[in-house]
Amino acid sequence: MILPFIQTSARAEPAARAPLHAMLPLLLSAVSILAAAAASTHHPHPFDPLSPAELTAVRDAVLASPLVPARPLTFHYVGLDEPDKPDVLSYAYGNSASSSRAALPRRAFVIARAGGQSHELRVDVTDAAAPSVLAHAVHRGAGFPTLTLDEQFAAVALPPAHPPFVESVRRRGVDMADVLCAVFPVGWFGGDPPAEERRVVKLLCFVAGATANFYARPLEGVTLVVDLDRMAIVGYRDRVLLPVPKAEGTDYRTGKAGPPYAGRAPAPGTVVQPEGRGFDIDGHFVRWANWEFHVGFDVRAGTVISLASIHDAEAGARRRVLYRGFVSEVFVPYMDPVEEWYYRTFLDAGEYGLGLWAFPLQPGADCPANAAYLDGYYAGQDGKPVENKNMICVFERYAGDVAWRHTEAGFPDRLITEVRPDVSLVVRMVVSCGNYDYILDWEFKTSGSIKFTVSLTGLLEVKGTAYTHADQITEDAHGTLVAENTLAVYHDHYVTYHLDLDVDGTNNSFVKNTIATKRNEGGTPRRSYWTVRREVAETEADAQVDVNAAPADLLVVNPNKRTRMGNEVGYRVVPGGATAASVLDDDDFPQRRASYCKKQVRVTPYSKAEKWAPGLYADQSTGDDGLATWSKRDRGVRNEDIVLWYTVGIHHIPYQDDFPVMPTVSGGFELRPANFFERNPLLTTRPPGLDQPPLVNCSCTGDSR
């Protein structure tokens, strides 16, 4: 249920607490209940992320295996090797009680580096005390696994001991103690054989000094190349000498950003729920209002939502909506073709790992006061489990929005008004991958909708320049002058979601309802109207859509289920803001690596192996694997188990207002019921005041203005 709430600008006073000795019997009783519950549910859910004990077992099994004898061995990805879908569905929706269900095998998929090779291993940890390696293969194709934090830190420690770099820093009049460097993937530009054989990155360096915003002060023109397997500098160039931008005006920290806010500050406020939170978290399962879903974590994808189902009160049943969903990739190509910038075409999930760069959320700022938090664990480079506290937050959102309303003034003797406030449940993760911060929200609504919101903030990636005023720019500068000697370079953001929709069942179809204009030949004065041309996709080629090309409704329907009116039940894909598609040439190398970004919507048949839009190995990938390549098979998608891929796209032209830290800009899309219910599922919700206290807005100052 949704519990009542009070939104107040005063800090909530804590309730009076009973003496500890009076609470002891209750506490002991609660412990007994929890122990009994733990005993009855001792095995993890099939989608639960790997626990610290399981991660440790994976490490032990891999290091003990004779299949990978080379040392050193480094772990680059350790994730859940999920059971086969039919087994999970049987486990999740079978008729047996949850306490009596047989546990499914617990397995991990591992990518490790040893002996200059990428090793793929599948490890059984069903019995964490006796793990075993089930399968092993060596990756022979293009691309490398995700970069580890340890190797990045090791790489950026190299430049201060490299004499040519020391000289470059001296020439720019910079103190070496103020210099920081960062790792940048090299991309792929035409299959140069040495680049394919060597796992290399480029280092670019910056000056911090008096500011925390070192990204705003690049050592422009200086590039180092590091071989990660050898952990040695193998290339160096100082191409051009440009001024290092000043530190003044670049800091974003409290007390460092300049004079206090000049306007009238908003009154402080918080959300108070007198009866507590309206949702329950049982392990990784969240239950709220009419929704139930599993929240997981993956070091590459970040948040993973699984088994989302909604209770249909009128049908008296729980109905499936989403089997599994996550962010598959974040592609960020920059638009400056010069030597130090042309390769900046990031695949953040595959090269860096979204979960790896999800840092602890700040209560009361990243998430409101009524939020609950989930921790996460991943394997470090040495395979040992690493804890990530407060990585995901869950909270009810009371934004003052309206779920539905109507005022009827047609009766001469009365005015009828019915209004229902909107409340939603948000699952949030923030990824701070280098300079940018991505706020990734899954918002569940009682109407049955799921909203996906990508919010961008953080620091612009800027280029050092000799320009100090826009009037000096007489040719394409590839960016905006946001401060003296500082160009913010044009770029794109493409966030691609993998959504295995199971709308009221496993087999679904993709429908495009295109709006088509017709001439009126019916004899009335009206000359034109529009109607709907319905197209059901037969193959993958039919299900690739540029949402900006023509007005249309896009739906995922279950052709095997109909409403009482005879309509196929379904969900509609509703584009929100941020519908940009890539405009790069098809033969450009970054475009070949992320060619799926030409269309915002794609549909493929379900395959457990097809998760990552650019392919399993994103670093130095060539475009020979991944979503666009899979789609070329043109497999059937009608009345099949299908996956929807949706790309949120933003062409980012920076402005001075985005500097030194960018105000949040958001875009996204919505999955909205379309003939899924027999009628509006919110029709019978009670208006405020009948079962909850009214909304109270309090002022802590006593000011009556």
PDB file of C-alpha atoms in Angstrom, residues 280-422:
ATOM      1  CA  ASP A 280       9.072  -3.486   1.786  1.00  0.00           C
ATOM      2  CA  ILE A 281      12.503  -4.794   0.832  1.00  0.00           C
ATOM      3  CA  ASP A 282      12.931  -8.515   1.403  1.00  0.00           C
ATOM      4  CA  GLY A 283      16.493  -9.379   0.450  1.00  0.00           C
ATOM      5  CA  HIS A 284      16.592  -7.979  -3.074  1.00  0.00           C
ATOM      6  CA  PHE A 285      12.831  -8.035  -3.657  1.00  0.00           C
ATOM      7  CA  VAL A 286      10.886  -4.769  -3.474  1.00  0.00           C
ATOM      8  CA  ARG A 287       7.122  -4.741  -2.943  1.00  0.00           C
ATOM      9  CA  TRP A 288       5.194  -1.487  -3.204  1.00  0.00           C
ATOM     10  CA  ALA A 289       1.560  -0.679  -3.977  1.00  0.00           C
ATOM     11  CA  ASN A 290       0.689  -2.952  -6.910  1.00  0.00           C
ATOM     12  CA  TRP A 291       4.311  -3.586  -7.991  1.00  0.00           C
ATOM     13  CA  GLU A 292       6.790  -6.316  -7.134  1.00  0.00           C
ATOM     14  CA  PHE A 293      10.313  -6.604  -8.596  1.00  0.00           C
ATOM     15  CA  HIS A 294      13.855  -7.762  -7.906  1.00  0.00           C
ATOM     16  CA  VAL A 295      16.747  -5.275  -7.627  1.00  0.00           C
ATOM     17  CA  GLY A 296      20.169  -6.651  -8.511  1.00  0.00           C
ATOM     18  CA  PHE A 297      23.622  -5.311  -9.256  1.00  0.00           C
ATOM     19  CA  ASP A 298      26.202  -5.957 -11.951  1.00  0.00           C
ATOM     20  CA  VAL A 299      29.656  -4.399 -12.017  1.00  0.00           C
ATOM     21  CA  ARG A 300      29.259  -3.554 -15.716  1.00  0.00           C
ATOM     22  CA  ALA A 301      25.564  -2.598 -15.926  1.00  0.00           C
ATOM     23  CA  GLY A 302      24.951  -1.219 -12.450  1.00  0.00           C
ATOM     24  CA  THR A 303      21.307  -1.594 -11.419  1.00  0.00           C
ATOM     25  CA  VAL A 304      19.468  -4.633 -12.791  1.00  0.00           C
ATOM     26  CA  ILE A 305      15.671  -4.874 -12.438  1.00  0.00           C
ATOM     27  CA  SER A 306      14.122  -8.322 -12.848  1.00  0.00           C
ATOM     28  CA  LEU A 307      10.774 -10.090 -12.590  1.00  0.00           C
ATOM     29  CA  ALA A 308       8.729  -6.880 -12.468  1.00  0.00           C
ATOM     30  CA  SER A 309       5.063  -7.763 -12.168  1.00  0.00           C
ATOM     31  CA  ILE A 310       1.952  -5.809 -11.287  1.00  0.00           C
ATOM     32  CA  HIS A 311      -1.109  -6.851  -9.340  1.00  0.00           C
ATOM     33  CA  ASP A 312      -4.283  -6.380 -11.360  1.00  0.00           C
ATOM     34  CA  ALA A 313      -6.978  -5.917  -8.702  1.00  0.00           C
ATOM     35  CA  GLU A 314      -9.830  -6.360 -11.162  1.00  0.00           C
ATOM     36  CA  ALA A 315      -8.408  -9.610 -12.526  1.00  0.00           C
ATOM     37  CA  GLY A 316      -7.335 -10.731  -9.059  1.00  0.00           C
ATOM     38  CA  ALA A 317      -3.939 -11.801 -10.369  1.00  0.00           C
ATOM     39  CA  ARG A 318      -0.305 -10.759 -10.592  1.00  0.00           C
ATOM     40  CA  ARG A 319       0.728 -10.143 -14.204  1.00  0.00           C
ATOM     41  CA  ARG A 320       4.205 -10.144 -15.702  1.00  0.00           C
ATOM     42  CA  VAL A 321       5.681  -7.045 -17.365  1.00  0.00           C
ATOM     43  CA  LEU A 322       9.504  -7.214 -17.401  1.00  0.00           C
ATOM     44  CA  TYR A 323      11.732 -10.264 -17.082  1.00  0.00           C
ATOM     45  CA  ARG A 324      15.079  -8.428 -16.867  1.00  0.00           C
ATOM     46  CA  GLY A 325      16.303  -4.936 -17.681  1.00  0.00           C
ATOM     47  CA  PHE A 326      19.477  -2.877 -17.335  1.00  0.00           C
ATOM     48  CA  VAL A 327      21.622  -0.235 -19.000  1.00  0.00           C
ATOM     49  CA  SER A 328      23.617  -2.121 -21.634  1.00  0.00           C
ATOM     50  CA  GLU A 329      25.944   0.688 -22.747  1.00  0.00           C
ATOM     51  CA  VAL A 330      26.696   4.420 -22.565  1.00  0.00           C
ATOM     52  CA  PHE A 331      28.373   5.654 -25.760  1.00  0.00           C
ATOM     53  CA  VAL A 332      29.941   9.138 -25.568  1.00  0.00           C
ATOM     54  CA  PRO A 333      31.773  10.259 -28.743  1.00  0.00           C
ATOM     55  CA  TYR A 334      33.471  13.678 -28.792  1.00  0.00           C
ATOM     56  CA  MET A 335      33.502  15.773 -31.938  1.00  0.00           C
ATOM     57  CA  ASP A 336      37.035  17.116 -32.231  1.00  0.00           C
ATOM     58  CA  PRO A 337      39.167  15.243 -34.818  1.00  0.00           C
ATOM     59  CA  VAL A 338      42.581  16.547 -33.666  1.00  0.00           C
ATOM     60  CA  GLU A 339      45.340  14.267 -32.406  1.00  0.00           C
ATOM     61  CA  GLU A 340      44.501  14.486 -28.685  1.00  0.00           C
ATOM     62  CA  TRP A 341      40.733  14.131 -29.141  1.00  0.00           C
ATOM     63  CA  TYR A 342      39.762  11.973 -32.134  1.00  0.00           C
ATOM     64  CA  TYR A 343      39.811   8.717 -30.125  1.00  0.00           C
ATOM     65  CA  ARG A 344      37.650  10.040 -27.258  1.00  0.00           C
ATOM     66  CA  THR A 345      34.671   7.857 -28.107  1.00  0.00           C
ATOM     67  CA  PHE A 346      33.870   6.224 -24.808  1.00  0.00           C
ATOM     68  CA  LEU A 347      31.873   3.070 -24.142  1.00  0.00           C
ATOM     69  CA  ASP A 348      31.476   3.712 -20.436  1.00  0.00           C
ATOM     70  CA  ALA A 349      29.824   0.428 -19.411  1.00  0.00           C
ATOM     71  CA  GLY A 350      32.090  -1.865 -21.406  1.00  0.00           C
ATOM     72  CA  GLU A 351      35.369   0.012 -20.942  1.00  0.00           C
ATOM     73  CA  TYR A 352      35.006   1.329 -17.379  1.00  0.00           C
ATOM     74  CA  GLY A 353      32.012  -0.470 -15.770  1.00  0.00           C
ATOM     75  CA  LEU A 354      28.985   1.487 -14.556  1.00  0.00           C
ATOM     76  CA  GLY A 355      28.755  -0.464 -11.309  1.00  0.00           C
ATOM     77  CA  LEU A 356      32.460  -0.005 -10.698  1.00  0.00           C
ATOM     78  CA  TRP A 357      31.986   3.778 -10.775  1.00  0.00           C
ATOM     79  CA  ALA A 358      28.821   3.921  -8.674  1.00  0.00           C
ATOM     80  CA  PHE A 359      29.884   5.577  -5.431  1.00  0.00           C
ATOM     81  CA  PRO A 360      27.964   5.889  -2.123  1.00  0.00           C
ATOM     82  CA  LEU A 361      24.841   8.017  -2.411  1.00  0.00           C
ATOM     83  CA  GLN A 362      24.516  10.993  -0.094  1.00  0.00           C
ATOM     84  CA  PRO A 363      21.382  10.734   2.101  1.00  0.00           C
ATOM     85  CA  GLY A 364      19.194  13.818   1.966  1.00  0.00           C
ATOM     86  CA  ALA A 365      20.873  15.058  -1.228  1.00  0.00           C
ATOM     87  CA  ASP A 366      21.163  12.253  -3.773  1.00  0.00           C
ATOM     88  CA  CYS A 367      18.054  10.665  -2.270  1.00  0.00           C
ATOM     89  CA  PRO A 368      15.335  12.103   0.003  1.00  0.00           C
ATOM     90  CA  ALA A 369      15.004  11.474   3.723  1.00  0.00           C
ATOM     91  CA  ASN A 370      12.495   8.654   3.235  1.00  0.00           C
ATOM     92  CA  ALA A 371      14.877   6.545   1.113  1.00  0.00           C
ATOM     93  CA  ALA A 372      16.166   3.074   1.866  1.00  0.00           C
ATOM     94  CA  TYR A 373      19.588   1.978   0.636  1.00  0.00           C
ATOM     95  CA  LEU A 374      21.064  -1.177  -0.870  1.00  0.00           C
ATOM     96  CA  ASP A 375      24.749  -2.102  -0.814  1.00  0.00           C
ATOM     97  CA  GLY A 376      26.613  -3.904  -3.560  1.00  0.00           C
ATOM     98  CA  TYR A 377      29.652  -6.143  -3.899  1.00  0.00           C
ATOM     99  CA  TYR A 378      32.024  -6.712  -6.792  1.00  0.00           C
ATOM    100  CA  ALA A 379      35.303  -8.517  -7.338  1.00  0.00           C
ATOM    101  CA  GLY A 380      38.421  -6.368  -7.301  1.00  0.00           C
ATOM    102  CA  GLN A 381      41.361  -6.958  -9.610  1.00  0.00           C
ATOM    103  CA  ASP A 382      42.664  -9.575  -7.164  1.00  0.00           C
ATOM    104  CA  GLY A 383      39.266 -11.295  -7.098  1.00  0.00           C
ATOM    105  CA  LYS A 384      38.539 -10.380  -3.491  1.00  0.00           C
ATOM    106  CA  PRO A 385      35.068  -8.940  -2.754  1.00  0.00           C
ATOM    107  CA  VAL A 386      34.792  -5.167  -2.479  1.00  0.00           C
ATOM    108  CA  GLU A 387      31.841  -3.603  -0.657  1.00  0.00           C
ATOM    109  CA  ASN A 388      30.083  -0.593  -2.137  1.00  0.00           C
ATOM    110  CA  LYS A 389      27.876   1.012   0.512  1.00  0.00           C
ATOM    111  CA  ASN A 390      24.638   2.899  -0.232  1.00  0.00           C
ATOM    112  CA  MET A 391      24.986   2.178  -3.933  1.00  0.00           C
ATOM    113  CA  ILE A 392      21.250   2.105  -4.783  1.00  0.00           C
ATOM    114  CA  CYS A 393      18.429   3.984  -3.091  1.00  0.00           C
ATOM    115  CA  VAL A 394      14.696   3.289  -3.155  1.00  0.00           C
ATOM    116  CA  PHE A 395      12.131   5.926  -2.216  1.00  0.00           C
ATOM    117  CA  GLU A 396       8.558   7.054  -2.689  1.00  0.00           C
ATOM    118  CA  ARG A 397       8.253  10.268  -4.661  1.00  0.00           C
ATOM    119  CA  TYR A 398       5.637  12.840  -3.718  1.00  0.00           C
ATOM    120  CA  ALA A 399       6.194  15.537  -6.316  1.00  0.00           C
ATOM    121  CA  GLY A 400       2.808  17.276  -6.194  1.00  0.00           C
ATOM    122  CA  ASP A 401       1.785  15.707  -9.512  1.00  0.00           C
ATOM    123  CA  VAL A 402      -1.714  14.540 -10.337  1.00  0.00           C
ATOM    124  CA  ALA A 403      -2.439  10.887 -11.173  1.00  0.00           C
ATOM    125  CA  TRP A 404      -5.847  11.737 -12.659  1.00  0.00           C
ATOM    126  CA  ARG A 405      -8.532  14.381 -12.242  1.00  0.00           C
ATOM    127  CA  HIS A 406     -11.691  15.845 -13.696  1.00  0.00           C
ATOM    128  CA  THR A 407     -13.901  18.798 -12.873  1.00  0.00           C
ATOM    129  CA  GLU A 408     -17.423  18.647 -14.278  1.00  0.00           C
ATOM    130  CA  ALA A 409     -19.286  21.957 -14.599  1.00  0.00           C
ATOM    131  CA  GLY A 410     -22.045  20.665 -16.853  1.00  0.00           C
ATOM    132  CA  PHE A 411     -24.603  20.219 -14.089  1.00  0.00           C
ATOM    133  CA  PRO A 412     -26.473  23.465 -13.362  1.00  0.00           C
ATOM    134  CA  ASP A 413     -26.813  22.830  -9.628  1.00  0.00           C
ATOM    135  CA  ARG A 414     -23.377  21.498  -8.647  1.00  0.00           C
ATOM    136  CA  LEU A 415     -19.681  21.297  -9.451  1.00  0.00           C
ATOM    137  CA  ILE A 416     -18.070  17.852  -9.370  1.00  0.00           C
ATOM    138  CA  THR A 417     -14.311  17.533  -8.879  1.00  0.00           C
ATOM    139  CA  GLU A 418     -12.353  14.316  -8.400  1.00  0.00           C
ATOM    140  CA  VAL A 419      -8.552  14.401  -8.050  1.00  0.00           C
ATOM    141  CA  ARG A 420      -6.010  11.732  -7.151  1.00  0.00           C
ATOM    142  CA  PRO A 421      -2.433  12.672  -6.255  1.00  0.00           C
ATOM    143  CA  ASP A 422       0.371  10.825  -7.983  1.00  0.00           C
TER     144      ASP A 422
END
